[in-house]
Short mmCIF file of N, CA and C in Angstrom, two decimals:
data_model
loop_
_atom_site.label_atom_id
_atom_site.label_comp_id
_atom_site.label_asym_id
_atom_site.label_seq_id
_atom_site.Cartn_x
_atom_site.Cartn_y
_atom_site.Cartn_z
N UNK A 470 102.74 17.73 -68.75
CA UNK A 470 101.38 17.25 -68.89
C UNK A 470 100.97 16.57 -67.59
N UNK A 471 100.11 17.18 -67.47
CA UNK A 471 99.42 15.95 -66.02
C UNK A 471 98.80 14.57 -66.45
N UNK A 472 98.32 14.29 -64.93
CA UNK A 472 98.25 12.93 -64.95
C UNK A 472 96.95 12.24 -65.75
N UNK A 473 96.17 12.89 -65.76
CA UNK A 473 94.41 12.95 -66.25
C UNK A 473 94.40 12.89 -67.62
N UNK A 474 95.77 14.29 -68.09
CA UNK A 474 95.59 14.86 -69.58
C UNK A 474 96.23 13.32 -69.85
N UNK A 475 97.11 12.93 -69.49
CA UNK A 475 97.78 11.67 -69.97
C UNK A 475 96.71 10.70 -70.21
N UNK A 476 96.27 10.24 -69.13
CA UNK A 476 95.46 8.94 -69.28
C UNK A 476 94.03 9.20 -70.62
N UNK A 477 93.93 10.61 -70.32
CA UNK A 477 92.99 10.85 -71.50
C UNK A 477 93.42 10.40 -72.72
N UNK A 478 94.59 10.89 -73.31
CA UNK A 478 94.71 10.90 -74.41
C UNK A 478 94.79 9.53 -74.90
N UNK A 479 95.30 8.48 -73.79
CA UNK A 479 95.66 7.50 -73.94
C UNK A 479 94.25 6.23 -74.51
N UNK A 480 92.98 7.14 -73.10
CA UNK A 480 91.96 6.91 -73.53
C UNK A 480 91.57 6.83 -74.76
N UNK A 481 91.07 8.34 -75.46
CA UNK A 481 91.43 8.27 -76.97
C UNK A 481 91.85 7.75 -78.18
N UNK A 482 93.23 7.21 -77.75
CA UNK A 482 93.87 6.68 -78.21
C UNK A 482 93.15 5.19 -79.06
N UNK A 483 93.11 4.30 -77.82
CA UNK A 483 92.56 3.20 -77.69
C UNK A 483 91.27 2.79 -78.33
N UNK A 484 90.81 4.60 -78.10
CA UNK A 484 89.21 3.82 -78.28
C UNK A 484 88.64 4.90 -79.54
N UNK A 485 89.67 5.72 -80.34
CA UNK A 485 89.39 6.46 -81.34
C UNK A 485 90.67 5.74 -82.27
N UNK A 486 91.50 6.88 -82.35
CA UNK A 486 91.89 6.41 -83.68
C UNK A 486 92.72 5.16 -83.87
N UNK A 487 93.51 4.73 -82.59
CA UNK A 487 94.13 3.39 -82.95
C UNK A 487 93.12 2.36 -83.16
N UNK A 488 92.09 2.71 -82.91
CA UNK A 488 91.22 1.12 -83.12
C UNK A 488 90.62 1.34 -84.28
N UNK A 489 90.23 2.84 -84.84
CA UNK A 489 90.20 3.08 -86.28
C UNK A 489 91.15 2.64 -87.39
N UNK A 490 92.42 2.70 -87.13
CA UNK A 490 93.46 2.37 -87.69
C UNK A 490 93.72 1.06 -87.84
N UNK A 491 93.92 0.36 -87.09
CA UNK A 491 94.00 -1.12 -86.64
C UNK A 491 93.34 -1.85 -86.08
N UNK A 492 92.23 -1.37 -86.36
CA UNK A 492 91.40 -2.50 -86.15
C UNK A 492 90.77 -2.89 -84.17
N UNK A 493 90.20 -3.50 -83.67
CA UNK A 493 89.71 -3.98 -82.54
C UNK A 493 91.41 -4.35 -81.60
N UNK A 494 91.68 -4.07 -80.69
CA UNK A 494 92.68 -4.68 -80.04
C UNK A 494 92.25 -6.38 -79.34
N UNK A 495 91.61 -6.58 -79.56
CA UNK A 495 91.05 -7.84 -78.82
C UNK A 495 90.89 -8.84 -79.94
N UNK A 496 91.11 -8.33 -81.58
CA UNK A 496 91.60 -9.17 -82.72
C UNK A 496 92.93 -9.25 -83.05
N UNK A 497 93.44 -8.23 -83.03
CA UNK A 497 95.01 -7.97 -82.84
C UNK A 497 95.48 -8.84 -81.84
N UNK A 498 95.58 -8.72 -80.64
CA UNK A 498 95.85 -9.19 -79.83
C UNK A 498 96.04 -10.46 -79.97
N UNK A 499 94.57 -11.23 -80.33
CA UNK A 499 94.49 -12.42 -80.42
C UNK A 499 95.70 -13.31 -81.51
N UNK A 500 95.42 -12.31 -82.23
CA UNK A 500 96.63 -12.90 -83.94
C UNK A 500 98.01 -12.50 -83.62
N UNK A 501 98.30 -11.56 -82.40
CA UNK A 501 99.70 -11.44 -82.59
C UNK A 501 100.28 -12.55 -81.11
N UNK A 502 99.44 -12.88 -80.24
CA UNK A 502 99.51 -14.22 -79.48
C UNK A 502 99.31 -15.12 -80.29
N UNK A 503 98.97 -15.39 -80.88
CA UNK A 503 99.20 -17.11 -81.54
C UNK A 503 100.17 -17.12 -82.90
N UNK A 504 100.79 -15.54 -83.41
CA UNK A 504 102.44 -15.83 -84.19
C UNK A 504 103.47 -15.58 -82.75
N UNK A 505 103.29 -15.26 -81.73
CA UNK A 505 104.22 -15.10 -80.98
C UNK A 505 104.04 -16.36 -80.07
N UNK A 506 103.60 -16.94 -79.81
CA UNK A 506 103.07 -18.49 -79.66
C UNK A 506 103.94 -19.37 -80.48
N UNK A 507 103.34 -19.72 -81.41
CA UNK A 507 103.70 -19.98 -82.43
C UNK A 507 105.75 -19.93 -83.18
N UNK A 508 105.72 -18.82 -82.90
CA UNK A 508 107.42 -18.56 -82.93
C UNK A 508 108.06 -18.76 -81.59
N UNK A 509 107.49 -18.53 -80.50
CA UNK A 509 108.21 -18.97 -79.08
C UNK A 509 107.99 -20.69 -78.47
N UNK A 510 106.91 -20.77 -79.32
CA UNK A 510 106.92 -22.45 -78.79
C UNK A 510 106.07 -22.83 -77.46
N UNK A 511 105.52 -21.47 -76.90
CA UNK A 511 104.99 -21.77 -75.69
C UNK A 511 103.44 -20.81 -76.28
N UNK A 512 102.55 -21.09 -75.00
CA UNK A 512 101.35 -20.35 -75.16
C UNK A 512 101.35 -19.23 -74.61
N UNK A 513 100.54 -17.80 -75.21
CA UNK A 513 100.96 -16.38 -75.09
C UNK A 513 99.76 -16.12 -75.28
N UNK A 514 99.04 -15.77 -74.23
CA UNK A 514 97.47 -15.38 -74.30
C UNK A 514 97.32 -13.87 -74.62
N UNK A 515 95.61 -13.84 -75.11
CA UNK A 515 95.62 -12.27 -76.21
C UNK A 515 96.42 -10.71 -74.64
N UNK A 516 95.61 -11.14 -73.42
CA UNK A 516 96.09 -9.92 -72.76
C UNK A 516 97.82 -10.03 -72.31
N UNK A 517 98.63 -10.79 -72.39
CA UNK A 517 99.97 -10.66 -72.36
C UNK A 517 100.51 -9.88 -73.07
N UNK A 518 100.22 -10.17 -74.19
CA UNK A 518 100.99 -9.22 -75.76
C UNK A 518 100.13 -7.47 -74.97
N UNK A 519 99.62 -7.34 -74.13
CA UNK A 519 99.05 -6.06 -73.92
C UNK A 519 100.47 -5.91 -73.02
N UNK A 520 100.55 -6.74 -72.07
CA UNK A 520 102.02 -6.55 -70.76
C UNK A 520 103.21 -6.32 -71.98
N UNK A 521 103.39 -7.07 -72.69
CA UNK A 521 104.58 -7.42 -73.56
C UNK A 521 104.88 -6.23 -74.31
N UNK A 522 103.73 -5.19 -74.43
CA UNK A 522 103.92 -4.14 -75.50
C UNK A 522 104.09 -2.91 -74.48
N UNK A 523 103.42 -2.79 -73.68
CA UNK A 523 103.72 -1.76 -72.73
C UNK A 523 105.52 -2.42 -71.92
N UNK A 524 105.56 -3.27 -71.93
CA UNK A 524 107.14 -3.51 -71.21
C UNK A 524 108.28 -2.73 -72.65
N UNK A 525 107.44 -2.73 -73.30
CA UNK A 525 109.15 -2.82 -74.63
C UNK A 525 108.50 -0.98 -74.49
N UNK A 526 107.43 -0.52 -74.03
CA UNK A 526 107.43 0.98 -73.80
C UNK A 526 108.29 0.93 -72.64
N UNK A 527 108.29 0.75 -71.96
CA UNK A 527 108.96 0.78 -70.43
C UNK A 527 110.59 0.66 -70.73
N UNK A 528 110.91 -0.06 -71.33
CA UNK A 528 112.37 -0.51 -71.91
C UNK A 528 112.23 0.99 -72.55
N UNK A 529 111.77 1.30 -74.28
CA UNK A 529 112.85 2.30 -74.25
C UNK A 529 112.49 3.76 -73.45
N UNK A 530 112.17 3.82 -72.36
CA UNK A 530 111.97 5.68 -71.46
C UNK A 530 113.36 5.26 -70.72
N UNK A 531 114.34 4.16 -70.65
CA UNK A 531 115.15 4.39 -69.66
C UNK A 531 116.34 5.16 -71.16
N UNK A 532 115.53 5.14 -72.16
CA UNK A 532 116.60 6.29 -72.70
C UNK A 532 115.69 8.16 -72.27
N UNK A 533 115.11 8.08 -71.46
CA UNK A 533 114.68 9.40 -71.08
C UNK A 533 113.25 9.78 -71.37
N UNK A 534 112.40 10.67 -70.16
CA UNK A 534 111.14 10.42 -70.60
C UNK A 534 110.43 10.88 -72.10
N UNK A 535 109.47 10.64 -72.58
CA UNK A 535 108.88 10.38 -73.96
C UNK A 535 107.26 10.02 -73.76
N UNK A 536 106.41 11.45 -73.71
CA UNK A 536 105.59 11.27 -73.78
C UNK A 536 104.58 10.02 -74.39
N UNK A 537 104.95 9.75 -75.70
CA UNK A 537 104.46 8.98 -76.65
C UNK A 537 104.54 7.51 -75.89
N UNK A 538 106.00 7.30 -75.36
CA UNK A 538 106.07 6.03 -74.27
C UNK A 538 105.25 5.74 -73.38
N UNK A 539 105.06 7.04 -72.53
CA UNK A 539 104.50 6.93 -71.36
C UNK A 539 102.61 6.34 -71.78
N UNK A 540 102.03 7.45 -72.76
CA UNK A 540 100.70 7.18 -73.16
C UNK A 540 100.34 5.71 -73.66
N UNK A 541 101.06 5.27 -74.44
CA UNK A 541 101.09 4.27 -75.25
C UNK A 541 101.69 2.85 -74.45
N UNK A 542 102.28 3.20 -73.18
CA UNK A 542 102.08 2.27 -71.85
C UNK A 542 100.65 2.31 -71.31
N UNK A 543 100.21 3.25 -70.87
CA UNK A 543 99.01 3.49 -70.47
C UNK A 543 98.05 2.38 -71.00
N UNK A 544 98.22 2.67 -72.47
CA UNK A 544 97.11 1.74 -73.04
C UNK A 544 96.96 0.38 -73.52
N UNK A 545 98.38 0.43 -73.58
CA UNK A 545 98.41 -1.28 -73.88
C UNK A 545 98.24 -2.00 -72.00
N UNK A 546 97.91 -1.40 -71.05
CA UNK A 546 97.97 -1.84 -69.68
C UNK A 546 96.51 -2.16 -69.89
N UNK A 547 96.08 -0.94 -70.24
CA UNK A 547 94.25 -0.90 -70.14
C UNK A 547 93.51 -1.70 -71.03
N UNK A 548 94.16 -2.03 -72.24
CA UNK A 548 93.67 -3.11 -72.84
C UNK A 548 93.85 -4.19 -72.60
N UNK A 549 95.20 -4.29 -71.55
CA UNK A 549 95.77 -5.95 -71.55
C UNK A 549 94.40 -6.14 -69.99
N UNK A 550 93.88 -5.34 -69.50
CA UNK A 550 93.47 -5.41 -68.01
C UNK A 550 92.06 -6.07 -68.66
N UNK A 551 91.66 -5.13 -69.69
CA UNK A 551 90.12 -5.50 -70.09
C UNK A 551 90.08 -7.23 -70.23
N UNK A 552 91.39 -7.24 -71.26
CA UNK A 552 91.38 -8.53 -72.01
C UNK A 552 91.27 -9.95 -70.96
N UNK A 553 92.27 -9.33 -70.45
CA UNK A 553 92.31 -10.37 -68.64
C UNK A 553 91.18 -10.81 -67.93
N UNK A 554 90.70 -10.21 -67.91
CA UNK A 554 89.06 -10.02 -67.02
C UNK A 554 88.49 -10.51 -67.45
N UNK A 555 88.57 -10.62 -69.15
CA UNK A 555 87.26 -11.77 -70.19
C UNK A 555 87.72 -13.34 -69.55
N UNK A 556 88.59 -14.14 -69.48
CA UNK A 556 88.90 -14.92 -69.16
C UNK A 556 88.71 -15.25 -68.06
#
């Protein structure tokens, strides 16, 4: 797959059915920073958990590449970038 078809789908992704599914990432986000807050003891702002979710993609491709990894990095980057920028 190329590089375009990737980021597309990833596009998609983000802004069709995962946000159909689950809701706004910028509510998510927010609620899963303040239980991960909350359980770590320190403060964990909404666009981190975007770094934090694309890293644990990044962790498992060193078992070999995986499309699904790679896309689903893509987008938790692009949401954590949006989220960043509000602040």
């Amino acid at each position: 797959m190329n590089r375009d078809s990737t980021i597309q789908i990833a596009q998609d992704l983000i802004n069709g059915d995962r946000q159909d599914t689950y809701g706004k990432a910028e509510e998510n986000f927010k609620r899963i920073a303040e239980r991960w807050s909350q359980l770590l003891g320190i403060q964990i702002k909404p666009w981190q958990v975007g770094v934090m979710m694309a890293d644990l993609k990044l962790a498992r491709l060193t078992n070999g590449p995986n499309l699904d990894s790679f896309i689903d990095g893509i987008g938790y980057l692009a949401l954590a970038s949006e989220l960043s920028s509000a602040e």
